[in-house]
Amino acid sequence: MSVLRLSANQLLKKFRSKELSPVEVLDALILAFPDIDIRTNAFLDTDFDGAMVAAKTAEAQWAKGEPIGQLCGVPVSVKDSIEVAGMKTTYGSVVYRDNRQPDGLIAQRLRKSGAVIFGKTNLPEFALRSETANRLRDSGRNPWNLDRTCGGSSGGSAIAVATGLGPISIGTDSGGSIRGPSAQNGIFGFKPSFQRIPTVQTWRAAVGRSHNGPMTRTLADAVLMMNVIGGYDSRDPESLMPYAINSNLDSVNVKNLRIGVVNSEVAFAEGHDVMEALRLAHDLLKNNGVAVKFVDEPPAYSPLRSSQDTWPYGGDHLAASQAMLGDDFLEKHGSELTDYALKVYSDAVSLSAVDYRRAQIHDAKYRLKMADWLVENNIDILIMQCVPPAAIIDPLGRISDRDSNNLAMYNISRLPVASIPVGFFKESKMPMGLQVVGHYGQDGQVLGASEFFENEKMWNSDWPELV
């Protein structure tokens, strides 16, 4: 088996036994990188020199039997909206093509764990779309079919993990940006409870909605990463949660959970395959003695429009850029923005404080409604549809289909949600995912329920032919 097909936990085991070294793994990644990246447009920047220094340091520590942290020598990539010293942080925008920032908290914790950070992954401008298209690079392409989108906004991270360019990538999710691309590229993605992983860095646009999280091929790797980058930081007062995820999930027995499986029409393309997967999930649980039942869909989320019929959170994005580059950001840089980012920024100018506050109140009501729904239905875990199959990219780099609104509802409600890879759509032959949803703060239950499906083999372990 290629070293690029080993999970982080498998790599650590081989480092410990001295069957492999971190330098050998990074060498293999560097060798494979050009061919994969040129075809998929997965990355916006790399720092292989800095990564090699980190790999050699890790190798020396393993040789002494004194590994640094939980990820010593493991290659990791991060989405290019997360700030990392030694590489550009563009946020997917040509405006920031030369922007360099010191390590944000996530990068600091990765380095402390001994991880080898080698690259920044592609995303749409300011993470504003569900496909990876910007003015810095050609559209991100799905490794299962290069004519199709990799999704977004953490599209490049999904490509990296799906193709073996590092077993773990860190994404962000403010409207499904981890879960959508994870499902569409056949990997596991986890959006933790809001602020279990803190955000401390210069640029932050999706305040109150964005969740940082791991994208992996195995459940164990996701748990490992959560225990590296999760937990309270005094500089982020919203990050009140402890690490609190058992490294082996020993405390989570799926037979002690009450699980609901959505049993209703899935309206998007090839939805009948998703319905079949949901019924299979229900039967697997039932046959294993789990308390499971079919339930109706949870209450839908409808975003509030401003009095000018615009998105009321656009001001968060404009203000983040103004804080970095000045109040005249739009006048100076508007012509450099993509059409979709320009609309958000331009609309933001006319937004009022009342519009913004009304949107926050609207979303807080939905958050309570969603929490009440789980209690009223007497379930700990909900399993439901995720997104349609990855759509074909058109010549302008725009996709011909849109994701459903089954994703943003959980950013607003701030609940922990995993996207588990459950096989493929029959017609398009593209990867398919299901969402596993839990109560706020019960991230371990979500991961434990996800582990059940991994153990029961209802989990994609195939690799795209691109590898």
CSV table of C-alpha atoms in Angstrom, one decimal:
chain,number,residue,atom,x,y,z
A,1,MET,CA,0.0,0.0,0.0
A,2,SER,CA,1.2,3.5,-0.9
A,3,VAL,CA,2.2,5.5,2.2
A,4,LEU,CA,-0.2,8.2,0.9
A,5,ARG,CA,-3.0,5.8,1.6
A,6,LEU,CA,-2.2,5.4,5.3
A,7,SER,CA,-4.3,7.2,7.9
A,8,ALA,CA,-2.7,9.5,10.4
A,9,ASN,CA,-3.1,6.8,13.1
A,10,GLN,CA,-1.4,4.2,10.8
A,11,LEU,CA,1.4,6.6,10.1
A,12,LEU,CA,2.0,7.2,13.8
A,13,LYS,CA,2.1,3.5,14.4
A,14,LYS,CA,4.7,3.1,11.7
A,15,PHE,CA,6.7,6.0,12.9
A,16,ARG,CA,6.7,4.4,16.4
A,17,SER,CA,7.9,1.0,15.0
A,18,LYS,CA,10.4,2.8,12.7
A,19,GLU,CA,8.9,1.1,9.6
A,20,LEU,CA,8.5,4.6,8.2
A,21,SER,CA,9.9,8.1,8.9
A,22,PRO,CA,8.1,11.5,8.6
A,23,VAL,CA,10.7,12.5,5.9
A,24,GLU,CA,9.9,9.4,3.8
A,25,VAL,CA,6.2,10.2,4.0
A,26,LEU,CA,6.7,13.9,3.0
A,27,ASP,CA,9.0,12.9,0.2
A,28,ALA,CA,6.3,10.6,-1.2
A,29,LEU,CA,3.7,13.4,-0.9
A,30,ILE,CA,6.0,15.9,-2.7
A,31,LEU,CA,6.6,13.4,-5.5
A,32,ALA,CA,2.9,12.8,-6.0
A,33,PHE,CA,1.8,16.4,-5.5
A,34,PRO,CA,2.4,18.0,-9.0
A,35,ASP,CA,0.4,15.4,-11.0
A,36,ILE,CA,-2.6,15.5,-8.6
A,37,ASP,CA,-2.6,19.2,-8.0
A,38,ILE,CA,-2.3,20.2,-11.7
A,39,ARG,CA,-5.4,18.2,-12.5
A,40,THR,CA,-7.5,19.1,-9.5
A,41,ASN,CA,-6.4,22.6,-8.6
A,42,ALA,CA,-6.5,21.6,-4.9
A,43,PHE,CA,-4.0,24.0,-3.5
A,44,LEU,CA,-3.3,27.8,-3.5
A,45,ASP,CA,0.1,27.7,-1.8
A,46,THR,CA,2.6,25.2,-0.4
A,47,ASP,CA,5.7,25.4,1.9
A,48,PHE,CA,7.6,22.2,1.3
A,49,ASP,CA,10.8,23.7,2.6
A,50,GLY,CA,9.3,24.6,5.9
A,51,ALA,CA,7.4,21.2,5.9
A,52,MET,CA,10.7,19.4,5.4
A,53,VAL,CA,12.3,21.1,8.4
A,54,ALA,CA,9.3,20.1,10.5
A,55,ALA,CA,9.5,16.5,9.1
A,56,LYS,CA,13.2,16.2,9.9
A,57,THR,CA,12.5,17.5,13.4
A,58,ALA,CA,9.8,15.0,13.9
A,59,GLU,CA,12.0,12.2,12.5
A,60,ALA,CA,14.7,13.1,15.1
A,61,GLN,CA,12.2,13.1,17.9
A,62,TRP,CA,10.9,9.6,16.9
A,63,ALA,CA,14.5,8.3,16.7
A,64,LYS,CA,14.9,9.4,20.3
A,65,GLY,CA,11.6,7.9,21.3
A,66,GLU,CA,10.3,11.3,22.3
A,67,PRO,CA,7.6,12.3,19.7
A,68,ILE,CA,6.4,15.9,19.9
A,69,GLY,CA,2.6,15.9,20.5
A,70,GLN,CA,-0.1,13.7,19.0
A,71,LEU,CA,0.6,14.3,15.3
A,72,CYS,CA,4.3,14.2,15.3
A,73,GLY,CA,5.4,13.9,11.6
A,74,VAL,CA,1.9,13.7,10.1
A,75,PRO,CA,1.4,15.8,7.0
A,76,VAL,CA,-1.6,18.2,7.3
A,77,SER,CA,-3.1,20.8,5.0
A,78,VAL,CA,-5.4,23.7,6.0
A,79,LYS,CA,-8.0,25.7,4.1
A,80,ASP,CA,-6.6,29.0,2.8
A,81,SER,CA,-9.0,31.0,5.0
A,82,ILE,CA,-6.9,29.8,8.0
A,83,GLU,CA,-3.8,31.8,8.7
A,84,VAL,CA,-0.5,30.0,8.6
A,85,ALA,CA,3.0,31.6,8.8
A,86,GLY,CA,5.3,30.8,5.9
A,87,MET,CA,2.6,30.7,3.3
A,88,LYS,CA,0.2,33.2,1.8
A,89,THR,CA,-3.3,33.4,3.2
A,90,THR,CA,-5.5,34.7,0.4
A,91,TYR,CA,-9.0,33.8,1.7
A,92,GLY,CA,-9.5,32.9,-2.0
A,93,SER,CA,-9.2,36.5,-3.2
A,94,VAL,CA,-6.8,38.1,-5.6
A,95,VAL,CA,-7.0,41.2,-3.3
A,96,TYR,CA,-5.1,39.2,-0.8
A,97,ARG,CA,-2.8,37.4,-3.2
A,98,ASP,CA,0.3,38.6,-1.3
A,99,ASN,CA,-1.1,38.6,2.2
A,100,ARG,CA,1.0,37.0,4.9
A,101,GLN,CA,-0.1,36.5,8.5
A,102,PRO,CA,1.4,34.9,11.6
A,103,ASP,CA,0.1,31.6,12.7
A,104,GLY,CA,-3.5,31.7,13.9
A,105,LEU,CA,-4.5,29.5,16.8
A,106,ILE,CA,-5.2,26.4,14.7
A,107,ALA,CA,-1.8,26.6,13.1
A,108,GLN,CA,-0.2,27.1,16.5
A,109,ARG,CA,-1.9,24.0,17.9
A,110,LEU,CA,-1.0,22.0,14.9
A,111,ARG,CA,2.7,22.9,15.2
A,112,LYS,CA,2.6,22.2,19.0
A,113,SER,CA,1.3,18.7,18.2
A,114,GLY,CA,4.2,18.1,15.8
A,115,ALA,CA,2.1,18.2,12.6
A,116,VAL,CA,3.8,18.9,9.3
A,117,ILE,CA,1.8,21.7,7.7
A,118,PHE,CA,2.6,21.7,4.0
A,119,GLY,CA,-0.1,23.5,2.1
A,120,LYS,CA,-3.1,25.9,1.9
A,121,THR,CA,-6.1,24.5,0.0
A,122,ASN,CA,-8.3,26.1,-2.6
A,123,LEU,CA,-11.6,27.8,-1.8
A,124,PRO,CA,-14.1,30.2,-3.4
A,125,GLU,CA,-13.5,33.9,-2.6
A,126,PHE,CA,-14.1,34.5,1.1
A,127,ALA,CA,-15.7,31.1,1.3
A,128,LEU,CA,-18.9,32.5,-0.1
A,129,ARG,CA,-20.0,29.7,-2.4
A,130,SER,CA,-20.7,26.0,-2.5
A,131,GLU,CA,-18.2,25.4,-5.3
A,132,THR,CA,-14.5,26.2,-5.5
A,133,ALA,CA,-14.1,28.9,-8.1
A,134,ASN,CA,-12.1,32.2,-7.7
A,135,ARG,CA,-9.8,34.5,-9.7
A,136,LEU,CA,-6.6,33.0,-8.3
A,137,ARG,CA,-6.8,29.6,-9.9
A,138,ASP,CA,-9.0,27.4,-12.1
A,139,SER,CA,-12.0,25.7,-10.5
A,140,GLY,CA,-11.4,22.9,-8.0
A,141,ARG,CA,-12.1,19.6,-9.8
A,142,ASN,CA,-13.5,16.4,-8.2
A,143,PRO,CA,-11.0,13.5,-8.3
A,144,TRP,CA,-13.8,11.1,-9.0
A,145,ASN,CA,-14.7,12.9,-12.2
A,146,LEU,CA,-12.6,15.9,-13.2
A,147,ASP,CA,-15.5,17.4,-15.1
A,148,ARG,CA,-17.4,17.9,-11.9
A,149,THR,CA,-17.0,20.3,-9.0
A,150,CYS,CA,-15.2,19.4,-5.8
A,151,GLY,CA,-17.8,21.4,-3.9
A,152,GLY,CA,-17.1,24.2,-1.5
A,153,SER,CA,-16.1,26.1,0.2
A,154,SER,CA,-13.6,23.6,1.7
A,155,GLY,CA,-13.3,22.0,-1.7
A,156,GLY,CA,-9.5,22.0,-1.9
A,157,SER,CA,-9.3,20.3,1.5
A,158,ALA,CA,-11.7,17.6,0.3
A,159,ILE,CA,-9.6,16.9,-2.8
A,160,ALA,CA,-6.4,16.7,-0.7
A,161,VAL,CA,-7.8,14.0,1.6
A,162,ALA,CA,-9.6,12.1,-1.1
A,163,THR,CA,-6.4,11.8,-3.2
A,164,GLY,CA,-4.0,11.1,-0.3
A,165,LEU,CA,-2.2,14.5,-0.2
A,166,GLY,CA,-2.1,14.2,3.6
A,167,PRO,CA,-4.6,12.1,5.7
A,168,ILE,CA,-6.1,15.2,7.4
A,169,SER,CA,-7.1,18.7,6.2
A,170,ILE,CA,-8.7,21.4,8.3
A,171,GLY,CA,-11.7,23.1,6.8
A,172,THR,CA,-14.3,25.7,7.9
A,173,ASP,CA,-18.0,25.4,7.7
A,174,SER,CA,-20.4,28.5,7.8
A,175,GLY,CA,-23.0,27.1,5.6
A,176,GLY,CA,-22.1,23.5,4.9
A,177,SER,CA,-18.5,24.1,3.7
A,178,ILE,CA,-17.0,21.0,5.4
A,179,ARG,CA,-20.0,18.6,5.0
A,180,GLY,CA,-20.9,19.4,1.4
A,181,PRO,CA,-17.4,18.8,-0.2
A,182,SER,CA,-16.8,15.8,2.2
A,183,ALA,CA,-19.9,14.1,0.9
A,184,GLN,CA,-19.2,15.0,-2.8
A,185,ASN,CA,-15.6,13.7,-2.6
A,186,GLY,CA,-16.2,10.6,-0.6
A,187,ILE,CA,-14.6,11.4,2.7
A,188,PHE,CA,-15.6,12.1,6.3
A,189,GLY,CA,-16.1,15.6,7.5
A,190,PHE,CA,-17.0,16.9,10.9
A,191,LYS,CA,-18.5,20.2,11.9
A,192,PRO,CA,-18.2,20.3,15.7
A,193,SER,CA,-20.5,22.2,18.1
A,194,PHE,CA,-20.0,25.9,17.6
A,195,GLN,CA,-16.6,27.1,19.0
A,196,ARG,CA,-15.4,23.7,20.3
A,197,ILE,CA,-12.5,24.6,18.0
A,198,PRO,CA,-11.8,28.3,18.7
A,199,THR,CA,-11.0,30.9,16.1
A,200,VAL,CA,-8.2,33.3,16.9
A,201,GLN,CA,-6.7,35.0,13.8
A,202,THR,CA,-6.7,38.4,12.0
A,203,TRP,CA,-9.5,37.8,9.5
A,204,ARG,CA,-12.8,36.4,10.5
A,205,ALA,CA,-16.0,37.1,8.5
A,206,ALA,CA,-18.6,34.5,9.5
A,207,VAL,CA,-18.9,35.5,13.1
A,208,GLY,CA,-21.5,33.3,14.9
A,209,ARG,CA,-21.8,30.8,12.0
A,210,SER,CA,-18.4,29.5,11.1
A,211,HIS,CA,-17.2,26.2,12.6
A,212,ASN,CA,-13.6,24.9,12.1
A,213,GLY,CA,-13.3,21.1,11.7
A,214,PRO,CA,-11.4,18.1,10.4
A,215,MET,CA,-11.8,16.4,7.1
A,216,THR,CA,-10.4,12.8,7.0
A,217,ARG,CA,-10.9,9.4,5.6
A,218,THR,CA,-11.3,7.6,9.0
A,219,LEU,CA,-13.2,8.4,12.2
A,220,ALA,CA,-10.2,7.8,14.4
A,221,ASP,CA,-8.2,10.5,12.5
A,222,ALA,CA,-11.0,13.0,13.0
A,223,VAL,CA,-11.1,12.3,16.8
A,224,LEU,CA,-7.3,12.6,16.9
A,225,MET,CA,-7.5,16.0,15.3
A,226,MET,CA,-10.3,17.2,17.5
A,227,ASN,CA,-8.2,16.5,20.5
A,228,VAL,CA,-5.3,18.5,19.0
A,229,ILE,CA,-7.1,21.7,17.9
A,230,GLY,CA,-10.2,21.7,20.1
A,231,GLY,CA,-10.7,23.3,23.5
A,232,TYR,CA,-10.9,26.6,25.2
A,233,ASP,CA,-8.7,29.6,24.5
A,234,SER,CA,-9.0,32.8,26.6
A,235,ARG,CA,-8.6,35.0,23.5
A,236,ASP,CA,-11.9,33.5,22.1
A,237,PRO,CA,-14.5,33.9,24.9
A,238,GLU,CA,-17.1,32.0,22.9
A,239,SER,CA,-14.8,28.9,23.1
A,240,LEU,CA,-16.3,27.6,26.3
A,241,MET,CA,-16.1,23.9,25.6
A,242,PRO,CA,-13.3,21.7,26.9
A,243,TYR,CA,-11.6,19.1,24.7
A,244,ALA,CA,-13.9,16.5,26.1
A,245,ILE,CA,-13.9,14.0,23.3
A,246,ASN,CA,-12.6,10.6,24.4
A,247,SER,CA,-9.7,9.6,22.2
A,248,ASN,CA,-11.1,6.1,21.8
A,249,LEU,CA,-14.8,7.0,22.1
A,250,ASP,CA,-15.0,4.3,24.8
A,251,SER,CA,-17.8,6.1,26.6
A,252,VAL,CA,-20.1,6.1,23.6
A,253,ASN,CA,-22.2,3.0,23.1
A,254,VAL,CA,-24.5,3.5,20.1
A,255,LYS,CA,-27.0,1.1,21.8
A,256,ASN,CA,-27.5,3.7,24.5
A,257,LEU,CA,-28.5,6.3,21.9
A,258,ARG,CA,-32.0,7.1,20.6
A,259,ILE,CA,-31.7,7.6,16.9
A,260,GLY,CA,-34.1,9.1,14.3
A,261,VAL,CA,-33.7,8.5,10.6
A,262,VAL,CA,-35.5,10.9,8.2
A,263,ASN,CA,-38.1,9.2,6.2
A,264,SER,CA,-39.4,11.6,3.6
A,265,GLU,CA,-38.9,12.4,-0.1
A,266,VAL,CA,-35.4,13.7,-1.0
A,267,ALA,CA,-36.1,16.2,-3.7
A,268,PHE,CA,-32.6,16.8,-5.2
A,269,ALA,CA,-31.0,14.9,-8.1
A,270,GLU,CA,-30.7,11.2,-7.5
A,271,GLY,CA,-32.5,11.6,-4.2
A,272,HIS,CA,-33.9,8.1,-4.5
A,273,ASP,CA,-30.4,6.7,-3.8
A,274,VAL,CA,-30.2,8.8,-0.7
A,275,MET,CA,-33.5,7.5,0.5
A,276,GLU,CA,-32.3,3.9,0.0
A,277,ALA,CA,-29.2,4.7,2.0
A,278,LEU,CA,-31.3,6.2,4.8
A,279,ARG,CA,-33.4,3.0,4.9
A,280,LEU,CA,-30.3,0.9,5.0
A,281,ALA,CA,-28.9,2.9,7.9
A,282,HIS,CA,-32.2,2.4,9.8
A,283,ASP,CA,-32.1,-1.3,9.2
A,284,LEU,CA,-28.5,-1.7,10.2
A,285,LEU,CA,-29.2,0.1,13.5
A,286,LYS,CA,-32.3,-1.9,14.2
A,287,ASN,CA,-30.6,-5.2,13.4
A,288,ASN,CA,-27.9,-4.3,15.9
A,289,GLY,CA,-30.3,-3.6,18.7
A,290,VAL,CA,-30.2,0.2,18.6
A,291,ALA,CA,-33.3,2.2,19.5
A,292,VAL,CA,-34.1,3.7,16.1
A,293,LYS,CA,-37.2,5.1,14.4
A,294,PHE,CA,-38.2,6.9,11.3
A,295,VAL,CA,-39.0,10.6,11.8
A,296,ASP,CA,-40.2,13.5,9.6
A,297,GLU,CA,-37.7,16.1,8.5
A,298,PRO,CA,-36.6,18.7,11.1
A,299,PRO,CA,-37.9,22.3,10.8
A,300,ALA,CA,-36.5,24.0,7.7
A,301,TYR,CA,-34.3,27.0,8.0
A,302,SER,CA,-35.3,30.1,5.9
A,303,PRO,CA,-32.8,33.0,6.2
A,304,LEU,CA,-34.2,36.4,6.9
A,305,ARG,CA,-33.8,38.9,4.2
A,306,SER,CA,-33.0,42.6,5.0
A,307,SER,CA,-35.4,45.4,4.3
A,308,GLN,CA,-33.5,45.9,1.0
A,309,ASP,CA,-34.0,42.2,0.2
A,310,THR,CA,-30.3,41.4,0.7
A,311,TRP,CA,-28.4,39.0,2.9
A,312,PRO,CA,-28.1,40.6,6.3
A,313,TYR,CA,-24.7,39.1,7.1
A,314,GLY,CA,-22.9,40.6,4.2
A,315,GLY,CA,-21.7,43.4,6.5
A,316,ASP,CA,-19.6,40.8,8.5
A,317,HIS,CA,-17.6,40.2,5.4
A,318,LEU,CA,-17.2,43.8,4.3
A,319,ALA,CA,-16.2,44.8,7.8
A,320,ALA,CA,-13.6,42.1,8.0
A,321,SER,CA,-11.9,43.4,4.9
A,322,GLN,CA,-12.2,47.0,5.9
A,323,ALA,CA,-10.5,46.2,9.2
A,324,MET,CA,-7.5,44.8,7.3
A,325,LEU,CA,-7.3,47.1,4.3
A,326,GLY,CA,-9.2,50.3,5.2
A,327,ASP,CA,-12.7,51.8,5.0
A,328,ASP,CA,-12.3,52.4,1.3
A,329,PHE,CA,-11.8,48.7,0.6
A,330,LEU,CA,-14.7,48.5,-1.8
A,331,GLU,CA,-13.7,51.6,-3.8
A,332,LYS,CA,-10.1,50.4,-4.1
A,333,HIS,CA,-10.7,46.7,-4.7
A,334,GLY,CA,-14.2,46.2,-5.9
A,335,SER,CA,-13.1,45.6,-9.5
A,336,GLU,CA,-10.8,42.7,-8.4
A,337,LEU,CA,-13.6,40.8,-6.7
A,338,THR,CA,-15.6,37.9,-8.3
A,339,ASP,CA,-19.1,38.7,-9.2
A,340,TYR,CA,-20.5,36.8,-6.3
A,341,ALA,CA,-18.3,38.5,-3.7
A,342,LEU,CA,-18.8,41.9,-5.2
A,343,LYS,CA,-22.6,41.5,-4.8
A,344,VAL,CA,-22.2,40.5,-1.1
A,345,TYR,CA,-19.9,43.4,-0.5
A,346,SER,CA,-21.9,46.0,-2.4
A,347,ASP,CA,-25.2,45.0,-0.8
A,348,ALA,CA,-23.6,45.3,2.6
A,349,VAL,CA,-23.1,49.0,2.2
A,350,SER,CA,-26.9,49.6,2.5
A,351,LEU,CA,-27.5,47.3,5.4
A,352,SER,CA,-28.6,48.8,8.7
A,353,ALA,CA,-27.9,47.8,12.3
A,354,VAL,CA,-31.6,47.0,12.6
A,355,ASP,CA,-31.4,44.5,9.7
A,356,TYR,CA,-28.4,42.8,11.2
A,357,ARG,CA,-30.0,42.6,14.7
A,358,ARG,CA,-33.3,41.3,13.3
A,359,ALA,CA,-31.4,38.5,11.5
A,360,GLN,CA,-29.6,37.5,14.7
A,361,ILE,CA,-32.9,37.4,16.6
A,362,HIS,CA,-34.5,35.4,13.7
A,363,ASP,CA,-31.6,32.9,13.8
A,364,ALA,CA,-31.7,32.6,17.6
A,365,LYS,CA,-35.4,31.6,17.4
A,366,TYR,CA,-34.5,29.0,14.9
A,367,ARG,CA,-31.7,27.7,17.1
A,368,LEU,CA,-34.2,27.2,19.9
A,369,LYS,CA,-36.7,25.6,17.6
A,370,MET,CA,-34.2,23.1,16.4
A,371,ALA,CA,-33.1,22.2,19.9
A,372,ASP,CA,-36.8,21.8,21.0
A,373,TRP,CA,-37.5,19.6,17.9
A,374,LEU,CA,-34.8,17.0,18.9
A,375,VAL,CA,-36.2,16.9,22.5
A,376,GLU,CA,-39.8,16.6,21.3
A,377,ASN,CA,-38.9,13.7,19.0
A,378,ASN,CA,-37.0,12.0,21.9
A,379,ILE,CA,-33.9,11.4,19.9
A,380,ASP,CA,-30.2,11.9,20.6
A,381,ILE,CA,-29.0,11.5,17.0
A,382,LEU,CA,-30.7,12.4,13.7
A,383,ILE,CA,-29.6,10.9,10.4
A,384,MET,CA,-30.6,12.7,7.2
A,385,GLN,CA,-29.7,13.6,3.7
A,386,CYS,CA,-26.7,15.8,2.9
A,387,VAL,CA,-26.2,17.2,-0.7
A,388,PRO,CA,-26.8,16.2,-4.3
A,389,PRO,CA,-24.0,14.5,-6.4
A,390,ALA,CA,-21.3,16.9,-7.4
A,391,ALA,CA,-22.4,18.9,-10.4
A,392,ILE,CA,-20.7,19.4,-13.8
A,393,ILE,CA,-18.5,22.5,-14.0
A,394,ASP,CA,-19.5,24.8,-16.8
A,395,PRO,CA,-16.9,26.7,-19.0
A,396,LEU,CA,-17.1,29.7,-16.7
A,397,GLY,CA,-16.3,27.6,-13.6
A,398,ARG,CA,-19.8,27.9,-12.3
A,399,ILE,CA,-21.8,24.8,-11.4
A,400,SER,CA,-25.1,23.9,-13.0
A,401,ASP,CA,-26.8,22.7,-9.8
A,402,ARG,CA,-27.1,24.2,-6.3
A,403,ASP,CA,-26.8,22.4,-2.9
A,404,SER,CA,-29.9,22.1,-0.8
A,405,ASN,CA,-30.5,24.1,2.4
A,406,ASN,CA,-30.0,21.0,4.5
A,407,LEU,CA,-26.6,22.3,5.6
A,408,ALA,CA,-26.9,25.9,6.8
A,409,MET,CA,-29.6,25.0,9.2
A,410,TYR,CA,-26.9,23.4,11.4
A,411,ASN,CA,-24.6,26.4,11.3
A,412,ILE,CA,-27.5,28.5,12.6
A,413,SER,CA,-28.5,25.9,15.2
A,414,ARG,CA,-24.7,25.4,16.0
A,415,LEU,CA,-25.2,21.7,16.4
A,416,PRO,CA,-22.4,19.1,15.9
A,417,VAL,CA,-22.8,17.3,12.5
A,418,ALA,CA,-20.8,14.8,10.6
A,419,SER,CA,-21.0,13.9,6.9
A,420,ILE,CA,-20.3,10.2,6.6
A,421,PRO,CA,-19.3,8.7,3.2
A,422,VAL,CA,-21.9,6.0,2.4
A,423,GLY,CA,-21.1,5.0,-1.2
A,424,PHE,CA,-22.0,6.3,-4.6
A,425,PHE,CA,-25.0,7.6,-6.5
A,426,LYS,CA,-25.9,5.0,-9.1
A,427,GLU,CA,-26.4,7.2,-12.2
A,428,SER,CA,-23.6,9.8,-11.8
A,429,LYS,CA,-21.3,7.4,-10.0
A,430,MET,CA,-20.3,10.2,-7.7
A,431,PRO,CA,-19.8,9.9,-3.9
A,432,MET,CA,-22.7,10.3,-1.6
A,433,GLY,CA,-22.9,11.3,2.1
A,434,LEU,CA,-25.4,11.3,5.0
A,435,GLN,CA,-25.5,13.8,7.8
A,436,VAL,CA,-25.3,12.6,11.5
A,437,VAL,CA,-26.6,15.3,13.8
A,438,GLY,CA,-26.5,15.6,17.6
A,439,HIS,CA,-27.5,17.8,20.4
A,440,TYR,CA,-25.3,20.9,21.1
A,441,GLY,CA,-22.2,19.9,23.0
A,442,GLN,CA,-22.7,16.1,22.3
A,443,ASP,CA,-20.0,15.9,19.7
A,444,GLY,CA,-18.9,12.5,21.1
A,445,GLN,CA,-22.3,11.0,20.4
A,446,VAL,CA,-22.2,12.2,16.8
A,447,LEU,CA,-18.7,10.7,16.4
A,448,GLY,CA,-19.8,7.5,18.1
A,449,ALA,CA,-22.8,7.1,15.9
A,450,SER,CA,-20.6,7.7,12.8
A,451,GLU,CA,-18.2,5.1,14.1
A,452,PHE,CA,-21.0,2.5,14.0
A,453,PHE,CA,-21.4,3.0,10.3
A,454,GLU,CA,-17.7,2.8,9.7
A,455,ASN,CA,-17.6,-0.5,11.7
A,456,GLU,CA,-20.6,-1.8,9.8
A,457,LYS,CA,-18.8,-1.1,6.4
A,458,MET,CA,-21.5,1.4,5.4
A,459,TRP,CA,-18.6,3.7,4.7
A,460,ASN,CA,-16.7,4.5,1.5
A,461,SER,CA,-13.1,3.2,1.7
A,462,ASP,CA,-12.5,3.3,-2.1
A,463,TRP,CA,-9.9,5.7,-3.7
A,464,PRO,CA,-10.5,7.7,-6.9
A,465,GLU,CA,-8.6,6.4,-10.0
A,466,LEU,CA,-6.6,9.7,-10.0
A,467,VAL,CA,-4.4,8.3,-7.2
